Coordinates of C-alpha atoms in Angstrom, one line a residue:
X411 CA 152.9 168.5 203.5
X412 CA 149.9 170.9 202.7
X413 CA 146.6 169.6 202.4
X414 CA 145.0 167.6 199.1
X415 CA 141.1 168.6 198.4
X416 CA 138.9 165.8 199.8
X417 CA 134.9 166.1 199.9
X418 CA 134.1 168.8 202.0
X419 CA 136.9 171.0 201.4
X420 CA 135.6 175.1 201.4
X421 CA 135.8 176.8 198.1
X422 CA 136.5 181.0 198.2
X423 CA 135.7 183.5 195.5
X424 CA 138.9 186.4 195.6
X425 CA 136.6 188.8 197.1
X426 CA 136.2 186.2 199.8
X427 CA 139.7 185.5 200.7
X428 CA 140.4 188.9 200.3
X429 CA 137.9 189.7 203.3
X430 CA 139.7 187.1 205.9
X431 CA 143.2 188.4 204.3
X432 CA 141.8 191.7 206.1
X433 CA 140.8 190.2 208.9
X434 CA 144.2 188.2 209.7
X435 CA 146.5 191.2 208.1
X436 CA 148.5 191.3 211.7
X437 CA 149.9 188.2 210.8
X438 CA 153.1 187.0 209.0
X439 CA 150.6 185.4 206.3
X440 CA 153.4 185.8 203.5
X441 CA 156.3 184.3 205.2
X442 CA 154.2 181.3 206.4
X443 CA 152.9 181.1 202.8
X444 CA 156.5 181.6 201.2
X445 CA 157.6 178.8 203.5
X446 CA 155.1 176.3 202.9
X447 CA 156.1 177.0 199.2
X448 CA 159.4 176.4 199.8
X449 CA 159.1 172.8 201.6
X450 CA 156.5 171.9 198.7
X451 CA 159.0 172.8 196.1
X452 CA 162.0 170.8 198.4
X453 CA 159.6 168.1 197.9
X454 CA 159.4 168.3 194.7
X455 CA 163.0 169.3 193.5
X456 CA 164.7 166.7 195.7
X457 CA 168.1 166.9 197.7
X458 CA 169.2 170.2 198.0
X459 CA 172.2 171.8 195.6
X460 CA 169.3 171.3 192.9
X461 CA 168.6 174.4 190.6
X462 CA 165.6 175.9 191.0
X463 CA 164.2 179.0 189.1
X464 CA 161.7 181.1 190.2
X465 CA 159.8 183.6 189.0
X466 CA 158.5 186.5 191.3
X467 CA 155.7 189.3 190.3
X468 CA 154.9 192.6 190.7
X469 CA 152.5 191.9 193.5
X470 CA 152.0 189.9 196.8
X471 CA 152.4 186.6 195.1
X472 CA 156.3 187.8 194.3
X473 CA 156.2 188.4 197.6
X474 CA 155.5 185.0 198.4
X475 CA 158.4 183.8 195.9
X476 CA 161.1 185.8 197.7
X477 CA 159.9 184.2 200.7
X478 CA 160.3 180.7 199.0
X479 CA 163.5 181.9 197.5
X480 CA 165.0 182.6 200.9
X481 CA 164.1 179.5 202.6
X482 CA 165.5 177.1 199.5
X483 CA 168.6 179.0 200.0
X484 CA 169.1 178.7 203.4
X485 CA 168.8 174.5 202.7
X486 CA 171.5 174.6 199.8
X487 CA 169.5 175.2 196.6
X488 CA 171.3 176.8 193.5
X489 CA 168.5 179.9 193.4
X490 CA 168.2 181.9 190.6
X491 CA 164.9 184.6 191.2
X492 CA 163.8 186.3 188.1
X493 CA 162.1 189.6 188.7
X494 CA 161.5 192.7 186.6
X495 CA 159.1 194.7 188.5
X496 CA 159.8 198.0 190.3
X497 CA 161.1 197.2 194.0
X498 CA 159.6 200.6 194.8
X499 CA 156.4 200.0 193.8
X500 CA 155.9 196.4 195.4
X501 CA 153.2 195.9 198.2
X502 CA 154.9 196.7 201.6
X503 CA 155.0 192.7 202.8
X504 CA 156.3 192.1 198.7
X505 CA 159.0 194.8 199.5
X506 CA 160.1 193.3 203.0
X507 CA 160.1 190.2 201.8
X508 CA 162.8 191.4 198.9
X509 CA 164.7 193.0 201.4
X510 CA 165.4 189.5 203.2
X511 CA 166.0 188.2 200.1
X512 CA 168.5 190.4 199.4
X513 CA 169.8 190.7 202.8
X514 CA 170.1 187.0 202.7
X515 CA 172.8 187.1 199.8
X516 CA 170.1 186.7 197.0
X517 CA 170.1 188.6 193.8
X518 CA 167.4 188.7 191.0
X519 CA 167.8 189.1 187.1
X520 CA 165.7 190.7 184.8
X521 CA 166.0 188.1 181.7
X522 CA 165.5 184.6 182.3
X523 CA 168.3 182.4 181.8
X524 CA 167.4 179.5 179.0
X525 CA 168.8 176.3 181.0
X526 CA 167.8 172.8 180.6
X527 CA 169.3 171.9 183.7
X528 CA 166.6 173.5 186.4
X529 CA 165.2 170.6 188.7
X530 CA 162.0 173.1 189.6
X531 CA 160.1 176.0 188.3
X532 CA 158.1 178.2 190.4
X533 CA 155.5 180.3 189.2
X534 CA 155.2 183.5 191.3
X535 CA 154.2 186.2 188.4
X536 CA 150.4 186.7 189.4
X537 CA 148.1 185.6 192.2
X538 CA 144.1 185.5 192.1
X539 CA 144.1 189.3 192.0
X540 CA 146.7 189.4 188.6
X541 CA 146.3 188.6 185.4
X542 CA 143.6 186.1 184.4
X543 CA 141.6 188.4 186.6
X544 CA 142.2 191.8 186.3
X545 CA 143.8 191.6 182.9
X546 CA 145.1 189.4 180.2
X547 CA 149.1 188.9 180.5
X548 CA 150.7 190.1 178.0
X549 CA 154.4 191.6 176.8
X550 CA 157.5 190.4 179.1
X551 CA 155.4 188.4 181.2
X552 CA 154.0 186.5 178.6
X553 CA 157.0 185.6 177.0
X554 CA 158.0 184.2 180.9
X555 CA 154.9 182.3 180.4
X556 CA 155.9 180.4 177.7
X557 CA 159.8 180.0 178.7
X558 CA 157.8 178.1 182.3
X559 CA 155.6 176.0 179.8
X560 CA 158.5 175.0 178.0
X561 CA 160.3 174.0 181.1
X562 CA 157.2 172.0 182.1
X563 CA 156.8 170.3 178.6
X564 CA 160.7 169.1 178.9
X565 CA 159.5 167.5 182.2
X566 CA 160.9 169.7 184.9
X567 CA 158.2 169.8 187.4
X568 CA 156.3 173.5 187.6
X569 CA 155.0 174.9 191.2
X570 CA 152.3 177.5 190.8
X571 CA 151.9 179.6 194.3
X572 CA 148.2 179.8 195.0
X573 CA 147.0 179.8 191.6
X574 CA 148.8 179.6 187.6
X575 CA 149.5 183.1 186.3
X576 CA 147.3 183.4 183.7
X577 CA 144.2 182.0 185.3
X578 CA 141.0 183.4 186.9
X579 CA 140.6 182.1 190.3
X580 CA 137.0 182.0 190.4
X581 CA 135.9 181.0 187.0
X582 CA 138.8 179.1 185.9
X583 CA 138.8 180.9 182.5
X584 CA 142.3 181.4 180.4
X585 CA 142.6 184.9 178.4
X586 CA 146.0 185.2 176.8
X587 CA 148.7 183.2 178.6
X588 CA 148.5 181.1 181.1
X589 CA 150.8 178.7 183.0
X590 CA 150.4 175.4 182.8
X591 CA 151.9 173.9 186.1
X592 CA 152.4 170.3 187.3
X593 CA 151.5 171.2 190.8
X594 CA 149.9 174.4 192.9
X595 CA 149.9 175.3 196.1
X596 CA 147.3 177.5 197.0
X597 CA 146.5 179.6 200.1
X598 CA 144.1 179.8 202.9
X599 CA 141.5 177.7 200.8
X600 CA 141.3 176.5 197.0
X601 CA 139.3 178.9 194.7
X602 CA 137.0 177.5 192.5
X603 CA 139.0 178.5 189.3
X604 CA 141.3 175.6 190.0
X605 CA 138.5 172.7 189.2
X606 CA 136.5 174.0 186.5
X607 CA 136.6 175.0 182.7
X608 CA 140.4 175.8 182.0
X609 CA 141.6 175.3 185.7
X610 CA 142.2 171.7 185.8
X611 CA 144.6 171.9 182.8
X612 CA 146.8 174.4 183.9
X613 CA 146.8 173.4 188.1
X614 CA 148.0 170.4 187.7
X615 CA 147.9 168.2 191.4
X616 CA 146.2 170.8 193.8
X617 CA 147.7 171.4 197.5
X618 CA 146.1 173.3 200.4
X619 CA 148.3 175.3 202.7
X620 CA 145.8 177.4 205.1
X621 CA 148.5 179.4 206.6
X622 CA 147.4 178.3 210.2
X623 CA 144.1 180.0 209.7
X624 CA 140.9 177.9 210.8
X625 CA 138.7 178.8 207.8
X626 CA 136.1 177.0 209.1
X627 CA 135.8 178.7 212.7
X628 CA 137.2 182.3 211.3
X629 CA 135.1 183.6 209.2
X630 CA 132.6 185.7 208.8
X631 CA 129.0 184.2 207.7
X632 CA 128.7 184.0 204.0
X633 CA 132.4 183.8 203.6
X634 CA 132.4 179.5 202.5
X635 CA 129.8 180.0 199.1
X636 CA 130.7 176.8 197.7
X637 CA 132.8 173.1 198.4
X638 CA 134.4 170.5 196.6
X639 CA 132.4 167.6 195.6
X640 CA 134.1 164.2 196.2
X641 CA 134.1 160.8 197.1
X642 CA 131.3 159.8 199.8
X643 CA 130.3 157.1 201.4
X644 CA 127.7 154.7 200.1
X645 CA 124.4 153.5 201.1
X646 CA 124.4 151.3 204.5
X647 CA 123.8 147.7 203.0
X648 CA 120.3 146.5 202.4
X649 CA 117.8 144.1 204.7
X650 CA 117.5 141.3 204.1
X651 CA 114.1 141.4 204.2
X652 CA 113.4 143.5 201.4
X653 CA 111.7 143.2 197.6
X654 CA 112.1 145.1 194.3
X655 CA 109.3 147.5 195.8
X656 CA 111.7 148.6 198.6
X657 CA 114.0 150.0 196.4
X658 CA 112.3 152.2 193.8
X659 CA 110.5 152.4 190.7
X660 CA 112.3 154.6 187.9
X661 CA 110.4 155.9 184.7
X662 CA 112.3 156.9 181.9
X663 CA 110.5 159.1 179.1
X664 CA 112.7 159.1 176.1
X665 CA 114.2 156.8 173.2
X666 CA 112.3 158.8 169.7
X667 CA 113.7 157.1 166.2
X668 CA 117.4 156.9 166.1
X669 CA 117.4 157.9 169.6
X670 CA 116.6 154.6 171.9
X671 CA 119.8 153.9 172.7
X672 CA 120.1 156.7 175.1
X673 CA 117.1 156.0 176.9
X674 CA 117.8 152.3 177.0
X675 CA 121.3 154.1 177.9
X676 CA 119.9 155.6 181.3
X677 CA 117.5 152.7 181.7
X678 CA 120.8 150.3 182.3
X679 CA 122.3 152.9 184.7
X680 CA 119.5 153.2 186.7
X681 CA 118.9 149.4 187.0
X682 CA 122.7 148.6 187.7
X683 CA 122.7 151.5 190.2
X684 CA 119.8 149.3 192.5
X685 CA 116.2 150.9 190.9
X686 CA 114.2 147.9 192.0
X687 CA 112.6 148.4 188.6
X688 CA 113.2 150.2 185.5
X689 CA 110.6 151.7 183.0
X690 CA 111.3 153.0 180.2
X691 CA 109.1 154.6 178.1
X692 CA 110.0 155.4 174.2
X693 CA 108.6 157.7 171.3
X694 CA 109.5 155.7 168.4
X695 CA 106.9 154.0 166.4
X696 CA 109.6 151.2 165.6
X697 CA 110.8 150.9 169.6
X698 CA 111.7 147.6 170.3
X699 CA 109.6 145.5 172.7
X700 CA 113.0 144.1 174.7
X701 CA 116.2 145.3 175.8
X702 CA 118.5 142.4 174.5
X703 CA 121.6 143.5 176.3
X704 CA 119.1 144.3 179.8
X705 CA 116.0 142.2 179.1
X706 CA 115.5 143.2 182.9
X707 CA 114.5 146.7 181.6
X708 CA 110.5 147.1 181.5
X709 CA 110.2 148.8 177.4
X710 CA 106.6 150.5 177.5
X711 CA 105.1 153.3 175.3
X712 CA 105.7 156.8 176.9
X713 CA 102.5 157.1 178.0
X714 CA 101.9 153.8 179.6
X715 CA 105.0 154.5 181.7
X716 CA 103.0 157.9 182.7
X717 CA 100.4 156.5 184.1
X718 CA 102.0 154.0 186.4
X719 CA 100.8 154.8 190.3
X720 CA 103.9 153.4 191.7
X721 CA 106.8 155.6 190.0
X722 CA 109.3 156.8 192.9
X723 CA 110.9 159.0 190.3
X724 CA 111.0 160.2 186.8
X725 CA 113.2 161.4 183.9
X726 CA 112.8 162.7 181.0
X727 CA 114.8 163.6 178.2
X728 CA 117.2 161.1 176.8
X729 CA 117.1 160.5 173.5
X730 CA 113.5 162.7 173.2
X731 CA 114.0 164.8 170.0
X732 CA 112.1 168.4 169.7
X733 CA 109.1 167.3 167.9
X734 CA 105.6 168.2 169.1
X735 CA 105.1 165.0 170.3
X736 CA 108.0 165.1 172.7
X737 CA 107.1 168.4 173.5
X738 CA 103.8 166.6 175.2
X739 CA 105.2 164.6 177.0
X740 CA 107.6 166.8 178.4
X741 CA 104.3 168.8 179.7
X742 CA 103.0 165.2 180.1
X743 CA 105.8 164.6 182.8
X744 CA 105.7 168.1 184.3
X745 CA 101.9 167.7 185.0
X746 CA 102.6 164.2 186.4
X747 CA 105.5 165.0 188.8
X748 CA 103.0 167.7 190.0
X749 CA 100.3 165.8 190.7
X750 CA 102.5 162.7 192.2
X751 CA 104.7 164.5 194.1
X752 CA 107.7 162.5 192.4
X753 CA 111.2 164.1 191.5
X754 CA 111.6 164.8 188.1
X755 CA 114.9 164.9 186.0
X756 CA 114.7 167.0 182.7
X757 CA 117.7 166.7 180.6
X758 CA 119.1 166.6 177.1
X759 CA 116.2 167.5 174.3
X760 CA 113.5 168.1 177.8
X761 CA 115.6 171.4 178.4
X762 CA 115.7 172.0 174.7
X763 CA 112.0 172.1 174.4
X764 CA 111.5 173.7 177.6
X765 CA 114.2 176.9 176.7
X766 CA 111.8 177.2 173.7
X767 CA 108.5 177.2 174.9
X768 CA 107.3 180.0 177.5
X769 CA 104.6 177.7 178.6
X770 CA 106.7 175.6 179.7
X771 CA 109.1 177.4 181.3
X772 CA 105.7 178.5 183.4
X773 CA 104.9 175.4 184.6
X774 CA 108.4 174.4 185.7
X775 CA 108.6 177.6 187.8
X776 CA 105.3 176.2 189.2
X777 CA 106.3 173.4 190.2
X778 CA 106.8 172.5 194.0
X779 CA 108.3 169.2 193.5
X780 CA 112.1 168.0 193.4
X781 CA 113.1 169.0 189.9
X782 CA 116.9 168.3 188.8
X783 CA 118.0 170.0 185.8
X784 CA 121.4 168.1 184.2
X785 CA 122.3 170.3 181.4
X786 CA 125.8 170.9 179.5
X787 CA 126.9 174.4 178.3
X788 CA 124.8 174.9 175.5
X789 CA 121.6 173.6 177.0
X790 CA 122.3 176.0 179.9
X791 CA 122.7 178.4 177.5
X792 CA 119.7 178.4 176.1
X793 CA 117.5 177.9 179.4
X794 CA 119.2 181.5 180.1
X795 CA 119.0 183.2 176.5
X796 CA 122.3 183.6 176.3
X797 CA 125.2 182.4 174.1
X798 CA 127.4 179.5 175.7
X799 CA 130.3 181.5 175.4
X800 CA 128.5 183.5 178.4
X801 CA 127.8 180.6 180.3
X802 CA 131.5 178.9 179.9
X803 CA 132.5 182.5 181.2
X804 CA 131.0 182.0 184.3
X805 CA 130.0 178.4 184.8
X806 CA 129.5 178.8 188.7
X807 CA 127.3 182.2 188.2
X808 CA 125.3 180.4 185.3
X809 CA 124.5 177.2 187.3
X810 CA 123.2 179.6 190.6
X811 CA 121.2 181.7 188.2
X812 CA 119.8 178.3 187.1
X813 CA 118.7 177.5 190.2
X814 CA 117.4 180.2 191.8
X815 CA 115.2 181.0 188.3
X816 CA 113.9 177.6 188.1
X817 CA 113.9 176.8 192.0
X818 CA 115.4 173.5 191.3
X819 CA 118.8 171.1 191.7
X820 CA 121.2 171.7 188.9
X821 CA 124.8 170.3 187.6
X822 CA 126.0 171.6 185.0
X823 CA 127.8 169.5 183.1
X824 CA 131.8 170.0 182.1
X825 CA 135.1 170.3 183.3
X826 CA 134.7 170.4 186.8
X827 CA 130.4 169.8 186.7
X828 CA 129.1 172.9 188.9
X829 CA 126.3 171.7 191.1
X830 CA 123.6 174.1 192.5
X831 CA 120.4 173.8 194.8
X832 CA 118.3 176.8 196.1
X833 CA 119.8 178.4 198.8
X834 CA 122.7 176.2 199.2
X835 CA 126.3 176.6 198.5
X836 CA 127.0 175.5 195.1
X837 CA 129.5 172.4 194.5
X838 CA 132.4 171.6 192.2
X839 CA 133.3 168.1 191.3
X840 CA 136.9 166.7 191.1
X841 CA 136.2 163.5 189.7
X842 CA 136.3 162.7 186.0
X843 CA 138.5 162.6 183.0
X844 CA 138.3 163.9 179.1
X845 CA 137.1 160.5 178.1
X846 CA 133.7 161.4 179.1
X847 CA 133.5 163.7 176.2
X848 CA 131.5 160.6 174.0
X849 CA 127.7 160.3 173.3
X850 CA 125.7 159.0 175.9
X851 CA 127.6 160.2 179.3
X852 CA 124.8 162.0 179.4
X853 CA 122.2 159.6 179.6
X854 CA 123.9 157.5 181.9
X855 CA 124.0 160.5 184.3
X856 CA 120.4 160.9 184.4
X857 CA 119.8 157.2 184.8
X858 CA 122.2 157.0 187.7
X859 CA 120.8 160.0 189.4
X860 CA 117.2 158.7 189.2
X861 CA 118.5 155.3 190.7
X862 CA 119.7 157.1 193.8
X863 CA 116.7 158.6 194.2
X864 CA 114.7 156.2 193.7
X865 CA 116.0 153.9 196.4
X866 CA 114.0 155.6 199.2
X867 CA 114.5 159.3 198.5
X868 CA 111.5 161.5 199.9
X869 CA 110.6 164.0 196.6
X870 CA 110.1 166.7 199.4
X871 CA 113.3 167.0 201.0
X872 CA 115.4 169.5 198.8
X873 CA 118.6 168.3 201.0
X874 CA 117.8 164.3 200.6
X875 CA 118.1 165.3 196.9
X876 CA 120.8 167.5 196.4
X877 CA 122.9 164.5 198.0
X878 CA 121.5 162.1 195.5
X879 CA 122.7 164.9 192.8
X880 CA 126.3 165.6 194.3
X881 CA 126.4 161.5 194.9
X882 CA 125.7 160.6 191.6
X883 CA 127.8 163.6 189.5
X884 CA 130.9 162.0 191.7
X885 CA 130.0 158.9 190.9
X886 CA 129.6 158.8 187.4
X887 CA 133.1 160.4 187.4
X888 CA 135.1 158.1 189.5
X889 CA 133.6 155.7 187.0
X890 CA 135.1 156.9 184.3
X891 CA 137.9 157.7 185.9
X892 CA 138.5 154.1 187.0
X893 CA 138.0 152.7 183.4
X894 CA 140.6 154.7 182.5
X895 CA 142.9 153.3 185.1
X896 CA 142.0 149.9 184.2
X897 CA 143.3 151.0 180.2
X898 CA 139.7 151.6 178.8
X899 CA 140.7 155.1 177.2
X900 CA 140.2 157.9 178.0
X901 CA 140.2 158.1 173.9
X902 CA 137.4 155.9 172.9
X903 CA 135.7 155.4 176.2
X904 CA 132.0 154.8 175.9
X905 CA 129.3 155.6 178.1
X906 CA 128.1 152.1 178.5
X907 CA 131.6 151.2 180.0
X908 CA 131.0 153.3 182.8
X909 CA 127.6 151.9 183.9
X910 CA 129.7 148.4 185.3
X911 CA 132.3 151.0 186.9
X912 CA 129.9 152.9 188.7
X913 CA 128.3 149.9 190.0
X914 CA 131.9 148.5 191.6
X915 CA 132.9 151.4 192.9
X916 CA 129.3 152.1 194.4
X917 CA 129.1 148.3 196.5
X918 CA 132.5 149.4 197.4
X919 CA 131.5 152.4 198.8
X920 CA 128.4 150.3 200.6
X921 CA 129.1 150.9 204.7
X922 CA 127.4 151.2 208.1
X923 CA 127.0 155.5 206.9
X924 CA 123.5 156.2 205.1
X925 CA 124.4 158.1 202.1
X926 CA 121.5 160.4 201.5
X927 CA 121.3 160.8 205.4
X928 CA 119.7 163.9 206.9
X929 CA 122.7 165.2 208.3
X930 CA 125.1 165.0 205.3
X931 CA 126.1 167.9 204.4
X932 CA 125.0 170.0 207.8
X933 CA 128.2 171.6 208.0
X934 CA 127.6 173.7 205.0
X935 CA 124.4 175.7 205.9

């Protein structure tokens, strides 16, 4: 069986894979991907004699489904291989391959039969240079579209090769149709497109097949631009000889009237996650004086919290508001990061204000501490003045463009979260489930972030940082993801719920390997 994505696992833009295509082009890279296809859809279709349908493009990837075609025959299958391009017009591999397909007693049709009765379907229209890319997919193919969807709907299992027709393999954006497939099987490495914005509704459960090509060893420097984020190990387990100093000191600079709960929100996060102590620091006149849920938590007026000496970290933003006071203290934190060297996390109305005020923007950019930015689409949106619609478009290229103008960490928040640090290859993250779409996830995002760095994170190591980033946007994830497997939602899952999941599955994670360790991460420079 092809490979699943794991943590690690290289992520190509088309012009990338394109570039080792090149490279390898004296190699049967078709028939090795056709046949990889083929014993995936076996798999998947069961004992041979099944019917299977396929559907093969005007391009390399219905090269690839004549390949597939040929081998299901050969083992029994009932094949029936729709195709309405122009044979003479096919890419030469694409044309050799439908010459063994025909030499091999196949036949194609040009109008899809309507059956019931087909135990696979496999998508082989367009590939990551196709529509979703090059064009929106219209007319005939369109209409095949929808006749695959309504295969998948009835429950018939749908194989995409390399990446659904329809989709755009780097941004993961839909325009027009798009099939929505229960499995793919993509080649030579996954493409970003797959995990974020549209992509993981129409890829369904994502395979691997690198055609025998070491992409790790074989390519040419700049080639790997960005990696799957996934489950990593946890912290090594503590000393016993240790105190609530050893482990961090979080502020938390939020909570104005109507707001406290999402401070106190990221307050509980960061204490559950192992912050040796929590302070939060709230706006509102009428603040309570105790956490009755967390009496644990330390409640403090904003600026007390400020002018503690022994902060290892600091966040600000949850549940802040725009007004002018919040506004000072988000200068307020900026100046105090500065002068303490401490890593500061700016999320929720913190980006607001800052994407609004030039002066601030200034003095983030001058800034030569650990700064993590955690905003969702719109938030970006306005840190780049432009609409959201722009940013969705391109989430990987708005995230970089984040970083690299700000000089900071950044995950931006979503389907498929894009994480980005200066200099470094950006991140996608495969954990995480539409039930995080509630009030709050937010806020319990920043407060796990600031936990892990608090608990002995040095504010000037920009990789020590980014791991506590990529570690906690997984984290918070898998959290919600394993509420929703112990029946709390997805629909009505709260953020609070996932505060106790993140917790579990981070003492399960607890080994002999140091999480935010030097080395993690070396192999992608």
């Amino acid at each position: 069986m092809p490979a699943r994505l794991t943590h690690g696992s290289p992520l190509y833009l088309t012009s990338d894979i394109r570039r080792i295509e090149a490279r390898h082009g004296h190699l049967p890279l078709m028939e090795r991907a056709g046949h990889a296809a083929a014993k995936l859809a076996r798999a998947l279709a069961g004992d041979g004699g099944q019917p299977v349908l396929i559907f093969a493009g005007p391009g390399n990837n219905g090269g690839d489904a004549f390949v597939a075609a040929r081998y299901l025959k050969q083992w029994f299958f009932a094949v029936t291989v729709v195709f309405a391009g122009e044979v003479h017009k096919l890419p030469a591999d694409a044309a050799a391959a439908h010459r063994a397909w025909l030499a091999a007693g196949g036949a194609t049709i040009d109008t899809p039969l309507r059956a019931s009765t087909w135990s696979l379907v496999i998508d082989g229209l367009f590939g990551i240079g196709g529509g979703g890319i090059a064009r929106p997919i219209e007319g005939r193919y369109a209409d095949w579209i929808a006749l695959i969807n309504a295969h998948q709907s009835s429950g018939a299992p749908v194989l995409a090769l390399d990446i659904p027709s329809g989709l755009n393999a780097d941004t993961g954006a839909v325009h027009g149709s798009c099939v929505r497939a229960t499995h793919t099987l993509t080649f030579i490495a996954a493409k970003p497109g797959l995990l974020t914005l549209d992509g993981p509704d129409h890829a369904g459960e994502i395979f691997v097949e690198d055609l025998a090509l070491d992409t790790r060893e074989d390519t040419a420097p700049g080639d790997v631009r960005g990696y799957v984020l996934g489950a990593t190990s946890g912290l090594a387990p503590r000393r016993r000889n240790t105190h609530k100093g050893s482990h961090g000191s979080v502020g938390i600079i939020g909570g104005a009237h109507g707001m406290v709960g999402a401070a106190l929100l990221a307050g509980r996060a960061a204490l559950k996650l192992g912050a040796g102590r929590v302070y939060v620091g709230l706006l509102a006149r009428d603040a309570p004086l105790l956490d009755a849920q967390q009496p644990e938590l330390m409640l403090r007026d904003a600026g007390d919290v400020l002018k503690l000496d022994h902060l290892s970290c600091l966040a600000v933003g949850p549940g802040l508001g725009q007004s002018p006071e919040a506004a000072f203290y988000v200068r307020c934190a900026l100046e105090c990061a500065q002068a303490r060297g401490l890593p500061l996390i700016i999320d929720a109305d913190g980006l607001n204000l800052i994407a609004r005020s030039a002066e601030l923007k200034n003095q983030l950019k001058q800034i030569v501490t650990e700064i993590l930015l955690t905003p969702h689409p719109a938030e970006a949106a306005r840190l780049l003045a432009c609409s959201t619609a722009q940013v969705q478009a391109d989430r990987i290229a708005a995230a970089t463009k984040l970083s690299v103008q700000f000089n900071c960490h950044v995950v931006l928040k979503g389907a498929g979260s894009v994480c980005a640090s200066p200099g470094r290859p950006w991140r996608v993250n495969l954990s995480g489930n539409p039930g995080m779409a509630a009030a709050g996830m937010g806020d319990v995002l920043t407060g796990i972030i600031a936990a892990l760095l608090a608990q002995g994170m040095p504010a000037q190591s920009a990789q020590l940082t980014q791991c506590a980033l990529d570690n906690a946007v997984w984290l918070h994830g898998a959290a919600a993801d394993a509420c929703v497997a112990s029946g709390l939602g997805p629909v009505g899952l709260t953020a609070g719920e996932t505060i106790d999941a993140a917790r579990r599955l981070y003492r399960a994670s607890t080994d002999a390997t140091v999480l935010h360790s030097p080395t993690a991460g070396a192999q992608h420079p």
